[in-house]
Coordinates of C-alpha atoms in Angstrom, one line a residue:
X90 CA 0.0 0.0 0.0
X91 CA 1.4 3.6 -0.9
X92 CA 2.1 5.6 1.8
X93 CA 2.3 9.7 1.8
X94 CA 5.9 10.3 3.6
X95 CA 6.4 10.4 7.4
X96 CA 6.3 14.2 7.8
X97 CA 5.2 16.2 4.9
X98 CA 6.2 19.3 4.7
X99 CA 4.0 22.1 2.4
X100 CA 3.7 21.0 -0.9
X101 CA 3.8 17.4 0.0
X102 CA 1.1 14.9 -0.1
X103 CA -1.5 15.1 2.4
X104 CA -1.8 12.8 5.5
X105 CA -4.7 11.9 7.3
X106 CA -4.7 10.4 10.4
X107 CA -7.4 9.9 13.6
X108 CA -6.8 10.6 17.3
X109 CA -8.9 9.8 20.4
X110 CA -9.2 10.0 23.9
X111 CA -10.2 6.8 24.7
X112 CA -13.7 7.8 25.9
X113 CA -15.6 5.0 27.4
X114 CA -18.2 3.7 24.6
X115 CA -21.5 1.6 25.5
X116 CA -22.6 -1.6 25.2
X117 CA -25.2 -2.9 22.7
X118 CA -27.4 -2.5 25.4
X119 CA -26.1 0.8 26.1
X120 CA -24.3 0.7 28.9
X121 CA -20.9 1.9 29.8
X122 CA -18.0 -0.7 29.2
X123 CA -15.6 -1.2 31.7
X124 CA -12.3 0.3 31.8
X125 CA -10.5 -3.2 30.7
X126 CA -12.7 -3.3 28.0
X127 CA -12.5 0.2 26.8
X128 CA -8.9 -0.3 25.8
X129 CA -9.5 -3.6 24.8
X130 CA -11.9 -1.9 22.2
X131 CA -9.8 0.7 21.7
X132 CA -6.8 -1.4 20.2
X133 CA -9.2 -3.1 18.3
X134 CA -10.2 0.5 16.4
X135 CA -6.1 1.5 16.4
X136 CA -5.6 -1.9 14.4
X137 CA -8.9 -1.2 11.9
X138 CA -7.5 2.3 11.3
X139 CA -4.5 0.8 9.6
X140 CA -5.8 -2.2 7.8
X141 CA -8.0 0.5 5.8
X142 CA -5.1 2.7 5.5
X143 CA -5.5 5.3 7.7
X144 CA -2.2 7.5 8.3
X145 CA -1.9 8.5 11.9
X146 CA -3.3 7.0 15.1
X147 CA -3.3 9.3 18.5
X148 CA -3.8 8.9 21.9
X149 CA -4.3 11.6 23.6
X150 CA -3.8 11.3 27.8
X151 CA -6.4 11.9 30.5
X152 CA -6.9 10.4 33.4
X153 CA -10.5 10.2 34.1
X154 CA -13.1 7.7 34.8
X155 CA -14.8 8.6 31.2
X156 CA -11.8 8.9 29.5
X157 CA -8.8 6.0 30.9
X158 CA -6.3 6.9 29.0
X159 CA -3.4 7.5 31.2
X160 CA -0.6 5.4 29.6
X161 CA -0.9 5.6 25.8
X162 CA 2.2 5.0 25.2
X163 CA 1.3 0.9 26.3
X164 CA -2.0 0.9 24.1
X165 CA -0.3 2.0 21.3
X166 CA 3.0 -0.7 21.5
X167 CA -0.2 -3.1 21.9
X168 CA -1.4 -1.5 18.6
X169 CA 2.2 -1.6 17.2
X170 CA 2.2 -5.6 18.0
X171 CA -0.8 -6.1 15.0
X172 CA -0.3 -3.6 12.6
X173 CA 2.8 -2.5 9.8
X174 CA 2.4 0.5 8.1
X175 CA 0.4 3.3 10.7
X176 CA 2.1 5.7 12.6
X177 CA 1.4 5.8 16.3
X178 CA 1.5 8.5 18.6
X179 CA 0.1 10.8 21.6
X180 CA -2.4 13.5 20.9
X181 CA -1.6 14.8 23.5
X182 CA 1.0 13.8 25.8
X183 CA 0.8 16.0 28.7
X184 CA 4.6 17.2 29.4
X185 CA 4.0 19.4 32.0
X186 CA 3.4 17.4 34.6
X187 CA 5.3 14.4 33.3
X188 CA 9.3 13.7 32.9
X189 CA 11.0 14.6 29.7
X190 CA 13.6 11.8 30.1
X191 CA 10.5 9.3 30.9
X192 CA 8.6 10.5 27.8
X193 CA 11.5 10.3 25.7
X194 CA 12.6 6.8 26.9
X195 CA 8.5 5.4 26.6
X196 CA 8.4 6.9 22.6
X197 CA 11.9 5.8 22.0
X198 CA 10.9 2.5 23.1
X199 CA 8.2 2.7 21.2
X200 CA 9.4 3.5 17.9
X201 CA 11.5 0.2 18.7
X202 CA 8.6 -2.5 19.1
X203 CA 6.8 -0.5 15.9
X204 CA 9.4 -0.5 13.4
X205 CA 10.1 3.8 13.6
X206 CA 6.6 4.6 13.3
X207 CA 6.6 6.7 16.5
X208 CA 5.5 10.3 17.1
X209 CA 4.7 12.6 19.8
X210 CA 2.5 15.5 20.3
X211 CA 3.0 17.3 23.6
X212 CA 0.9 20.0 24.9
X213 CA 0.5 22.2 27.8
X214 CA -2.9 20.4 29.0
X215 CA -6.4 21.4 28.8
X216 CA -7.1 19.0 31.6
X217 CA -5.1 20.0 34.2
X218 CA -6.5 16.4 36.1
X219 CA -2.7 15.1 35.9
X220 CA -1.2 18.5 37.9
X221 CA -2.4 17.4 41.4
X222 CA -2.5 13.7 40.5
X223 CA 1.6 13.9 40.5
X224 CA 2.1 17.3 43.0
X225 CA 2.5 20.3 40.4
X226 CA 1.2 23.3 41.4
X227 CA -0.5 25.2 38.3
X228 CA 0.7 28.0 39.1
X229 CA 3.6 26.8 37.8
X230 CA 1.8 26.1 34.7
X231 CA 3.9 28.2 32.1
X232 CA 7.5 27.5 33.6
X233 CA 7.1 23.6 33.5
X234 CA 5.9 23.5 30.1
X235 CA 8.7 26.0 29.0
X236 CA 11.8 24.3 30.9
X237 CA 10.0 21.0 30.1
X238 CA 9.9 21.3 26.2
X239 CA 13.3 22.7 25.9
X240 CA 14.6 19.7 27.7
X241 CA 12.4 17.7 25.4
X242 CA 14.2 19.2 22.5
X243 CA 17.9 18.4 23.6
X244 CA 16.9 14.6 24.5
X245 CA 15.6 14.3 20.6
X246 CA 19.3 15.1 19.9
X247 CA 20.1 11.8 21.1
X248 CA 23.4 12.8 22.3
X249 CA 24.7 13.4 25.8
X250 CA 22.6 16.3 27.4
X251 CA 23.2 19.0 29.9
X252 CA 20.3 20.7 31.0
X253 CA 19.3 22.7 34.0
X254 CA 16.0 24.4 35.3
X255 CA 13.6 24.9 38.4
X256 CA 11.2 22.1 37.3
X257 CA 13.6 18.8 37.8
X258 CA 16.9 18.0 38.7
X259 CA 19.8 19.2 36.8
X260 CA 21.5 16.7 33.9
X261 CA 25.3 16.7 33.1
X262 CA 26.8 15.1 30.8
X263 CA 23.6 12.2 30.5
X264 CA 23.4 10.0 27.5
X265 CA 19.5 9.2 27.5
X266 CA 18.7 5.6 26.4
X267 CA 17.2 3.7 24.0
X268 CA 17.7 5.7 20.9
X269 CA 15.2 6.1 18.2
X270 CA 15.4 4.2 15.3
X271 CA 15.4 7.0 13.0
X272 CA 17.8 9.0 14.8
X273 CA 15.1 11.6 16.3
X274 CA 11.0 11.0 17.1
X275 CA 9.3 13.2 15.1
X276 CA 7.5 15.7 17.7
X277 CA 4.5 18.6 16.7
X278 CA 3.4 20.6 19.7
X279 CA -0.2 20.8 20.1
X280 CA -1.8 24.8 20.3
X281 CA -5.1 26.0 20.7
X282 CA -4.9 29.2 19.5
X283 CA -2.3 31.3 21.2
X284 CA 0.5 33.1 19.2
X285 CA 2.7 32.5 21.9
X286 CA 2.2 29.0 21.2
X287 CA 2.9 29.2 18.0
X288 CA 6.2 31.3 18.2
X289 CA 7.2 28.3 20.9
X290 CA 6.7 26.0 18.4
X291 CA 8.8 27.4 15.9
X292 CA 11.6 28.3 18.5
X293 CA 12.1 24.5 19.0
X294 CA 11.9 23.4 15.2
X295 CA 8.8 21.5 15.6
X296 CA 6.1 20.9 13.4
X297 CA 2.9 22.8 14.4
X298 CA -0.2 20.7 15.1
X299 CA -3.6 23.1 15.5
X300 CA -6.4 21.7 17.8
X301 CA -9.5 23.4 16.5
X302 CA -12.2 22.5 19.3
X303 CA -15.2 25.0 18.2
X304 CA -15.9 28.1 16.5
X305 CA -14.8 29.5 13.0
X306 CA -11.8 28.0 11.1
X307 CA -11.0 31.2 9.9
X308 CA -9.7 32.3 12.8
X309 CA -6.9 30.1 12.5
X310 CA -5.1 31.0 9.0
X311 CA -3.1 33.7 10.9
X312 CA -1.5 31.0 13.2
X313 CA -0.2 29.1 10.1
X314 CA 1.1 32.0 8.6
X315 CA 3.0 33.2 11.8
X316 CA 4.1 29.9 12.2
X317 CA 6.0 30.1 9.1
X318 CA 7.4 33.6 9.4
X319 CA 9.0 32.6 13.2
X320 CA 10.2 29.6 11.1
X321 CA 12.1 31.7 8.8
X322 CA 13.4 34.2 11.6
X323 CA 14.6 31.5 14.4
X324 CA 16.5 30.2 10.6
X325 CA 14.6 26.5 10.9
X326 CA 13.2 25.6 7.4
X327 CA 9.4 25.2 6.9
X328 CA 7.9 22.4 9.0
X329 CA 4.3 20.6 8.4
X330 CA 1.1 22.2 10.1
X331 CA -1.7 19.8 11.0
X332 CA -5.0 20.0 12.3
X333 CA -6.8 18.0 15.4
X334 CA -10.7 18.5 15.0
X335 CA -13.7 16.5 16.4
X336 CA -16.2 14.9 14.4
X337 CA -17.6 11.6 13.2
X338 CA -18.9 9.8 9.8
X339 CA -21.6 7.8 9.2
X340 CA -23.3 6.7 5.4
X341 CA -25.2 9.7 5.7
X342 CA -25.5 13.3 7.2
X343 CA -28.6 12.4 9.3
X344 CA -27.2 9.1 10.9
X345 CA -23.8 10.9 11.5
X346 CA -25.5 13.7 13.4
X347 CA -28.1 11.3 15.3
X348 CA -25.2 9.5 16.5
X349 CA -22.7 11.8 16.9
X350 CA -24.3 15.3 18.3
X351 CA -26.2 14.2 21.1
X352 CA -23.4 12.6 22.9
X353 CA -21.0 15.0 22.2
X354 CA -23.6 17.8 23.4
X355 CA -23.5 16.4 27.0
X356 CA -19.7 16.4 26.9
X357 CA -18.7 19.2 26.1
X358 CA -21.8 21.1 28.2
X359 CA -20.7 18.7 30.9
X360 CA -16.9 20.7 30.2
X361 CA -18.5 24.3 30.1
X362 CA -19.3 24.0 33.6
X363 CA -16.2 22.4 34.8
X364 CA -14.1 25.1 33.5
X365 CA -16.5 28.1 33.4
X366 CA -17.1 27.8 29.9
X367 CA -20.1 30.1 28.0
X368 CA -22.4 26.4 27.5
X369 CA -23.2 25.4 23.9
X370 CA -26.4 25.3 22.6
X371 CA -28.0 23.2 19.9
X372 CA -28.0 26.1 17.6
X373 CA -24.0 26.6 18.1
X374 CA -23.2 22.9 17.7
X375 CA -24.9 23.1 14.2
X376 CA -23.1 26.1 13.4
X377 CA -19.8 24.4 14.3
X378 CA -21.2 21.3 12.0
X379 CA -21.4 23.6 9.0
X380 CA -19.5 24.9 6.5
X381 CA -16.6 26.8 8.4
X382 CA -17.1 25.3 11.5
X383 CA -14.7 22.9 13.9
X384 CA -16.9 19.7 13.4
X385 CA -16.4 17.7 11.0
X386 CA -19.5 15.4 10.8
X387 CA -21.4 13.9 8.4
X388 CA -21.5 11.2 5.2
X389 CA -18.7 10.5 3.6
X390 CA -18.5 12.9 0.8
X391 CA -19.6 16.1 3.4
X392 CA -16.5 15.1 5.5
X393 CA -13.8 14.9 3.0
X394 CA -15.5 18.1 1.4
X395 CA -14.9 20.0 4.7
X396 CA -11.4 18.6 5.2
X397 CA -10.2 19.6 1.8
X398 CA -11.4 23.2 2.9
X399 CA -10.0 22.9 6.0
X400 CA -6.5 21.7 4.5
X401 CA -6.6 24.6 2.0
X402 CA -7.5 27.5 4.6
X403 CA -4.9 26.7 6.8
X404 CA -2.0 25.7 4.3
X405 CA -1.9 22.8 6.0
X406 CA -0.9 19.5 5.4
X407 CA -2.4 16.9 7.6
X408 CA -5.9 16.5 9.4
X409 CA -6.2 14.1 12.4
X410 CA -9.8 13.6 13.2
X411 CA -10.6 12.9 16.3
X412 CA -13.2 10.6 16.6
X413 CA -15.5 9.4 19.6
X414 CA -17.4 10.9 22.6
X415 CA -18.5 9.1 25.8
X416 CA -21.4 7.4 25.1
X417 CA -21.0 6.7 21.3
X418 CA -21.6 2.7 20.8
X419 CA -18.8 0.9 19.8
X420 CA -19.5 -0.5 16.5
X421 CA -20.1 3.3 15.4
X422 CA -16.7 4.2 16.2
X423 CA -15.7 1.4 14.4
X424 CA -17.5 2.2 11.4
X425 CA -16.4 6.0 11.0
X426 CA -12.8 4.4 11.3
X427 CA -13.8 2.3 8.4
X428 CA -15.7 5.1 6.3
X429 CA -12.8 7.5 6.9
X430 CA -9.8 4.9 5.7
X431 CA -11.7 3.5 2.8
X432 CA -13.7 6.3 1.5
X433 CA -13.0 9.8 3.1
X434 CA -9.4 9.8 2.7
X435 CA -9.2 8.8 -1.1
X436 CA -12.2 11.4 -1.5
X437 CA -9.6 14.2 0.0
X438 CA -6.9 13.5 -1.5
X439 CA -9.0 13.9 -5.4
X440 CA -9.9 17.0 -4.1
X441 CA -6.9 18.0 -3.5
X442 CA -4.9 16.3 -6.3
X443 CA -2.8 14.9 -3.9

C-alpha cells in the first residue's frame, strides 16, 4: 500500500490520520463498558485504522473515569504488536506534569517495538486532572511546560545532554537511552490558538499541530502563517502544520449527526461547567457542524469536502480527526474508522490532487 511520507512538509502529499481520547463507549445494550474493556476496544479501532489505511493514530492522555487513558504509550506498543504501516502516537502527551527523560525513553521505546513509526505530540494540558495527581502546582503552569519542552528538545538530539531548570533536577553530561530508530521521534506541539504557542513551536523546530475544538476556522489562517514567518526568523526551514478537530462519519449526514451530536452535546456542556465555559447550545453545535465550522461530521462525501477546505484555509498539510465521545456505541466508532480509511481519505486527497 502507498504511503504519503512520514512528515510532509507544504507541498507534500496530504496525511490523514485519527486521534482519540479513549472515551468509554457503550454496550449494545447501552451501557458503559468497563475500563478493561474500553482499551481492549480501543486497540481493536487503532488496528482497523491501519488495515483500511488510515495514516496516523493518536492517543491523547487523560486520566479520568470517562476517558482512561493514562498510559498511551502501552495501548499504542499493543497497537504496534498487530499492525505494519500506521504511525502511532500521543495526541496529546501532557509534558508538563510528566518527565521529559520518561517521555523520551517510553516513545523511543516505542518506535523500537513498531518499526520507527513513533510520534509525539506534547501539549500544555487542557485538563489540568494530571497537575495534582503527580504534585504540580498550576501555578507553575507556564514555567514547566517552557523548561520541560526545551529539555524535550535536547533529548531528541540523542546525544549526551546538559540541561538545567527549576522544574527537575539538573542533567550533566547524561546520555538518554534507547535511541530512536530513526535518529530523532518526530515531535508537533499541540496549540489551541495562542501566538505565543505558535512562536514556541517554531523556536524548537517542531512541526505545528492546530487543535481546532469549536468556532470558525477562519480564525486560524493567521496562526499558520505566523508559524511560518517565526520559522524563517529563528533560521529553521518550513515544518508541516496539522489539524486535530472532532467529528464523526456515518453513510449519511442524518445518521452521522443522530449519533454523533447528542453525545457529544452532554460532553462538552458537561466541560462548560467544569471550566466556566459560556455552554453550547443546539444552535452553536450546528453552526460548528457547518460549512466553516470545527466539526467535522457527516456522510462521507460532506467530511472529506470540509477537510479539503479545512486543508486549504490553513496551508496545512495533515488532518487528524478525532473521533469518539462518551457514550458513542462501539461498532459506530468502528465504522467511521472504516468510512474515513476507505472512503473519506481517497475522496480528499482527489480533491486536492494529492
Amino acid at each position: 500500500m502507498n504511503r504519503p511520507s512520514l512528515e510532509p512538509t507544504n507541498g507534500a502529499a496530504v496525511s490523514l490520520g485519527l486521534d482519540t481520547f479513549g472515551d468509554v463507549t457503550n454496550d449494545a445494550e447501552g451501557k458503559p463498558l468497563s475500563h478493561g474493556q474500553a482499551i481492549r476496544r480501543l486497540v481493536e479501532e487503532g488496528v482497523l485504522a491501519d488495515r483500511v489505511g488510515v495514516d496516523h493514530f493518536g492517543i491523547g492522555e487523560h486520566h479520568t473515569d470517562s476517558m482512561p487513558l493514562s498510559a498511551a504509550d502501552v495501548v499504542l506498543a499493543a497497537i504496534a504488536s498487530q499492525t505494519s504501516h500506521i504511525r502511532l502516537g500521543s495526541a496529546v502527551t501532557v509534558i508538563s506534569s510528566d518527565d521529559p527523560v520518561r517521555v523520551f525513553q517510553r516513545y523511543a521505546t516505542l518506535d523500537a517495538v513498531s518499526g520507527g513509526r513513533a510520534e509525539v505530540i506534547l501539549g500544555r494540558g487542557s485538563s489540568t486532572e494530571s497537575f495534582p495527581l503527580f504534585g504540580y502546582d498550576l501555578n507553575d503552569y507556564e514555567q514547566l511546560f517552557e523548561e520541560k519542552v526545551e529539555l524535550f528538545a535536547q533529548l531528541l538530539k540523542e546525544k549526551p545532554v546538559t540541561w538545567s531548570g527549576d522544574t527537575r533536577p539538573s542533567l550533566d553530561g547524561v546520555s538518554v537511552y534507547p535511541h530512536s530508530e530513526t535518529g530523532s521521534i518526530p515531535t508537533w506541539i499541540g496549540v489551541g490558538g495562542s501566538p505565543q504557542s505558535v512562536v514556541r513551536t517554531a523556536r524548537y523546530g517542531f512541526s505545528l499541530m492546530l487543535a481546532i475544538i469549536g468556532g470558525d476556522i477562519a480564525r486560524f489562517p493567521p496562526f499558520s502563517q505566523l508559524f511560518q514567518q517565526a520559522l524563517h526568523q529563528f533560521g529553521h526551514p518550513r515544518r508541516p502544520v496539522g489539524v486535530h478537530a472532532p467529528g464523526h462519519v456515518a453513510a449519511t449526514d442524518e445518521q452521522a449527526l443522530e449519533e454523533f451530536l447528542p453525545a457529544f452535546e452532554d460532553v462538552i456542556r458537561g466541560v462548560s461547567r467544569q471550566r466556566g465555559f459560556r455552554t453550547p447550545t443546539r444552535e452553536s453545535l450546528m453552526r460548528d457542524v457547518g460549512p466553516g465550522g470545527a466539526l467535522h461530521v457527516g456522510s462521507p462525501e460532506t467530511v472529506a469536502r470540509k477537510i479539503t477546505a479545512t486543508l486549504k484555509s490553513l496551508d496545512a498539510t495533515r488532518f487528524d480527526l478525532k473521533y469518539g465521545i462518551t457514550g458513542m456505541p462501539h461498532h459506530a466508532l468502528m465504522t467511521n474508522i472504516e468510512l474515513y480509511g476507505t472512503k473519506v481519505a481517497p475522496l480528499v486527497r482527489e480533491m486536492l490532487g494529492a
